[in-house]
Amino acid sequence: MNGVPTKFAGETEEKPEVARRAKWAGFAYNLKMQTPSAEQIRDAVDAVFADDGCRVRVGELRRENEESDALGTIERQIYTLALRYTPKCNSARKKYPSHTQPKVTITCGLIAQPPGPPTMAAKDAITCHVLDTTAGRPAKSIRVRLEGPRGSQPAKEFESITDDDGRIKVWLPYSSATASGEVPVYTLDDVLGQVEGSSTWTLRFDIEGYYGEGKTFFPEAVVVFRVQKGQHYHVPLLLSPYSYTTYRGS
């Protein structure tokens, strides 16, 4: 809704129902006919602009749309659902370990592994970077889970996948493959903003999913760290099949 009152006409398909809903919502004039004349359209325009209630309602809807971040919400839900259902592709991942995976996307049914984290925000307060020291290059397409704050009931979970540079800059709320109901749409900023003082968070890196089943001593690398409100934390991971090192980066 861009703040402009609307006129509706048409008596086929879903047009009458849409027109009634728009009229009920207070931002439109329903002409209630299939093909209005030029005079009838002009009269409808005059009626809409003479209706103070319609102008007020249009302004309210415009502000609601501007504040709702609808596209961002849609993007977060799509990406979260992709993360939720990509476990269905485990057999394909085992056949093609992520660090040797061809550029052609492996699709299971209608679900394909997402290429990397979304771009609706520049950087979250917690980021990470994974480097494959055996290959001397960034470790891309590693699934990483972020959990915290420790002690909260229930703790919030986020998930993302390292990009081509091995980095995660933005997190999406995690929804398990067996979860049902609404997909969560809270952000990391939302959760951190509710925490007073310091909090403890956990990063879980899916190492076996990266190297392949049975090809690493550590199926999962777990990093537990403390966060102070208002600060940014970057957690690099130097990775090989039989060791990993981490530290606080910048």
mmCIF file of N, CA, C and O in Angstrom, residues 21-55:
data_model
loop_
_atom_site.group_PDB
_atom_site.id
_atom_site.type_symbol
_atom_site.label_atom_id
_atom_site.label_comp_id
_atom_site.label_asym_id
_atom_site.label_seq_id
_atom_site.Cartn_x
_atom_site.Cartn_y
_atom_site.Cartn_z
ATOM 1 N N ARG A 21 -13.335 -6.562 -0.005
ATOM 2 C CA ARG A 21 -12.341 -6.544 1.069
ATOM 3 C C ARG A 21 -11.634 -5.188 1.143
ATOM 4 O O ARG A 21 -11.374 -4.661 2.227
ATOM 5 N N ALA A 22 -11.303 -4.636 -0.027
ATOM 6 C CA ALA A 22 -10.633 -3.335 -0.052
ATOM 7 C C ALA A 22 -11.546 -2.240 0.494
ATOM 8 O O ALA A 22 -11.108 -1.356 1.244
ATOM 9 N N LYS A 23 -12.819 -2.307 0.125
ATOM 10 C CA LYS A 23 -13.784 -1.336 0.642
ATOM 11 C C LYS A 23 -13.925 -1.470 2.154
ATOM 12 O O LYS A 23 -13.944 -0.474 2.891
ATOM 13 N N TRP A 24 -13.999 -2.723 2.621
ATOM 14 C CA TRP A 24 -14.116 -2.960 4.065
ATOM 15 C C TRP A 24 -12.886 -2.447 4.813
ATOM 16 O O TRP A 24 -12.991 -1.907 5.919
ATOM 17 N N ALA A 25 -11.699 -2.593 4.204
ATOM 18 C CA ALA A 25 -10.465 -2.136 4.846
ATOM 19 C C ALA A 25 -10.361 -0.622 4.880
ATOM 20 O O ALA A 25 -9.520 -0.068 5.590
ATOM 21 N N GLY A 26 -11.201 0.062 4.101
ATOM 22 C CA GLY A 26 -11.277 1.509 4.207
ATOM 23 C C GLY A 26 -10.356 2.294 3.304
ATOM 24 O O GLY A 26 -10.198 3.503 3.499
ATOM 25 N N PHE A 27 -9.750 1.644 2.292
ATOM 26 C CA PHE A 27 -8.829 2.400 1.441
ATOM 27 C C PHE A 27 -9.256 2.418 -0.026
ATOM 28 O O PHE A 27 -8.487 2.838 -0.886
ATOM 29 N N ALA A 28 -10.490 1.991 -0.325
ATOM 30 C CA ALA A 28 -10.873 1.875 -1.730
ATOM 31 C C ALA A 28 -12.354 2.189 -1.926
ATOM 32 O O ALA A 28 -13.154 2.169 -0.990
ATOM 33 N N TYR A 29 -12.685 2.466 -3.184
ATOM 34 C CA TYR A 29 -14.070 2.692 -3.604
ATOM 35 C C TYR A 29 -14.452 1.553 -4.540
ATOM 36 O O TYR A 29 -13.737 1.254 -5.499
ATOM 37 N N ASN A 30 -15.585 0.907 -4.272
ATOM 38 C CA ASN A 30 -16.031 -0.227 -5.071
ATOM 39 C C ASN A 30 -17.093 0.236 -6.063
ATOM 40 O O ASN A 30 -18.196 0.622 -5.675
ATOM 41 N N LEU A 31 -16.755 0.187 -7.356
ATOM 42 C CA LEU A 31 -17.686 0.624 -8.391
ATOM 43 C C LEU A 31 -18.803 -0.389 -8.647
ATOM 44 O O LEU A 31 -19.829 -0.050 -9.246
ATOM 45 N N LYS A 32 -18.603 -1.643 -8.275
ATOM 46 C CA LYS A 32 -19.628 -2.693 -8.357
ATOM 47 C C LYS A 32 -20.160 -2.875 -9.775
ATOM 48 O O LYS A 32 -21.367 -3.024 -9.987
ATOM 49 N N MET A 33 -19.278 -2.849 -10.736
ATOM 50 C CA MET A 33 -19.697 -3.078 -12.123
ATOM 51 C C MET A 33 -18.512 -3.595 -12.923
ATOM 52 O O MET A 33 -17.356 -3.451 -12.502
ATOM 53 N N GLN A 34 -18.820 -4.179 -14.082
ATOM 54 C CA GLN A 34 -17.772 -4.774 -14.898
ATOM 55 C C GLN A 34 -16.993 -3.724 -15.691
ATOM 56 O O GLN A 34 -15.771 -3.731 -15.703
ATOM 57 N N THR A 35 -17.706 -2.811 -16.351
ATOM 58 C CA THR A 35 -17.033 -1.844 -17.222
ATOM 59 C C THR A 35 -17.576 -0.446 -16.949
ATOM 60 O O THR A 35 -18.542 0.000 -17.590
ATOM 61 N N PRO A 36 -17.005 0.276 -16.008
ATOM 62 C CA PRO A 36 -17.495 1.625 -15.705
ATOM 63 C C PRO A 36 -17.149 2.602 -16.824
ATOM 64 O O PRO A 36 -16.156 2.438 -17.535
ATOM 65 N N SER A 37 -17.979 3.606 -16.952
ATOM 66 C CA SER A 37 -17.729 4.651 -17.946
ATOM 67 C C SER A 37 -16.709 5.646 -17.401
ATOM 68 O O SER A 37 -16.368 5.633 -16.215
ATOM 69 N N ALA A 38 -16.254 6.531 -18.266
ATOM 70 C CA ALA A 38 -15.298 7.553 -17.838
ATOM 71 C C ALA A 38 -15.912 8.441 -16.762
ATOM 72 O O ALA A 38 -15.239 8.831 -15.795
ATOM 73 N N GLU A 39 -17.191 8.760 -16.914
ATOM 74 C CA GLU A 39 -17.855 9.606 -15.923
ATOM 75 C C GLU A 39 -17.946 8.896 -14.569
ATOM 76 O O GLU A 39 -17.757 9.517 -13.511
ATOM 77 N N GLN A 40 -18.238 7.606 -14.587
ATOM 78 C CA GLN A 40 -18.340 6.855 -13.334
ATOM 79 C C GLN A 40 -16.981 6.748 -12.635
ATOM 80 O O GLN A 40 -16.899 6.833 -11.412
ATOM 81 N N ILE A 41 -15.937 6.589 -13.412
ATOM 82 C CA ILE A 41 -14.594 6.549 -12.819
ATOM 83 C C ILE A 41 -14.249 7.904 -12.208
ATOM 84 O O ILE A 41 -13.709 7.987 -11.100
ATOM 85 N N ARG A 42 -14.594 8.991 -12.936
ATOM 86 C CA ARG A 42 -14.321 10.327 -12.413
ATOM 87 C C ARG A 42 -15.079 10.567 -11.118
ATOM 88 O O ARG A 42 -14.532 11.113 -10.146
ATOM 89 N N ASP A 43 -16.338 10.155 -11.079
ATOM 90 C CA ASP A 43 -17.132 10.326 -9.862
ATOM 91 C C ASP A 43 -16.541 9.525 -8.699
ATOM 92 O O ASP A 43 -16.546 9.986 -7.548
ATOM 93 N N ALA A 44 -16.024 8.320 -9.001
ATOM 94 C CA ALA A 44 -15.419 7.495 -7.953
ATOM 95 C C ALA A 44 -14.158 8.152 -7.398
ATOM 96 O O ALA A 44 -13.913 8.148 -6.185
ATOM 97 N N VAL A 45 -13.360 8.743 -8.288
ATOM 98 C CA VAL A 45 -12.149 9.445 -7.842
ATOM 99 C C VAL A 45 -12.523 10.616 -6.944
ATOM 100 O O VAL A 45 -11.932 10.829 -5.874
ATOM 101 N N ASP A 46 -13.516 11.384 -7.366
ATOM 102 C CA ASP A 46 -13.953 12.521 -6.551
ATOM 103 C C ASP A 46 -14.461 12.053 -5.189
ATOM 104 O O ASP A 46 -14.184 12.685 -4.155
ATOM 105 N N ALA A 47 -15.200 10.938 -5.183
ATOM 106 C CA ALA A 47 -15.753 10.433 -3.926
ATOM 107 C C ALA A 47 -14.647 9.986 -2.973
ATOM 108 O O ALA A 47 -14.710 10.234 -1.759
ATOM 109 N N VAL A 48 -13.635 9.335 -3.514
ATOM 110 C CA VAL A 48 -12.530 8.861 -2.675
ATOM 111 C C VAL A 48 -11.781 10.032 -2.054
ATOM 112 O O VAL A 48 -11.489 10.054 -0.853
ATOM 113 N N PHE A 49 -11.462 11.032 -2.862
ATOM 114 C CA PHE A 49 -10.681 12.155 -2.346
ATOM 115 C C PHE A 49 -11.500 13.057 -1.420
ATOM 116 O O PHE A 49 -10.937 13.824 -0.637
ATOM 117 N N ALA A 50 -12.818 12.964 -1.519
ATOM 118 C CA ALA A 50 -13.667 13.736 -0.609
ATOM 119 C C ALA A 50 -13.895 13.015 0.712
ATOM 120 O O ALA A 50 -14.447 13.597 1.655
ATOM 121 N N ASP A 51 -13.467 11.766 0.794
ATOM 122 C CA ASP A 51 -13.694 10.948 1.990
ATOM 123 C C ASP A 51 -12.493 11.074 2.930
ATOM 124 O O ASP A 51 -11.436 10.482 2.698
ATOM 125 N N ASP A 52 -12.642 11.865 4.000
ATOM 126 C CA ASP A 52 -11.539 12.057 4.943
ATOM 127 C C ASP A 52 -11.119 10.740 5.595
ATOM 128 O O ASP A 52 -9.933 10.495 5.833
ATOM 129 N N GLY A 53 -12.094 9.891 5.893
ATOM 130 C CA GLY A 53 -11.777 8.609 6.522
ATOM 131 C C GLY A 53 -10.902 7.737 5.641
ATOM 132 O O GLY A 53 -9.996 7.049 6.123
ATOM 133 N N CYS A 54 -11.160 7.771 4.341
ATOM 134 C CA CYS A 54 -10.359 6.983 3.398
ATOM 135 C C CYS A 54 -8.924 7.491 3.365
ATOM 136 O O CYS A 54 -7.974 6.705 3.375
ATOM 137 N N ARG A 55 -8.750 8.809 3.343
ATOM 138 C CA ARG A 55 -7.395 9.368 3.311
ATOM 139 C C ARG A 55 -6.621 9.008 4.576
ATOM 140 O O ARG A 55 -5.435 8.679 4.523
#
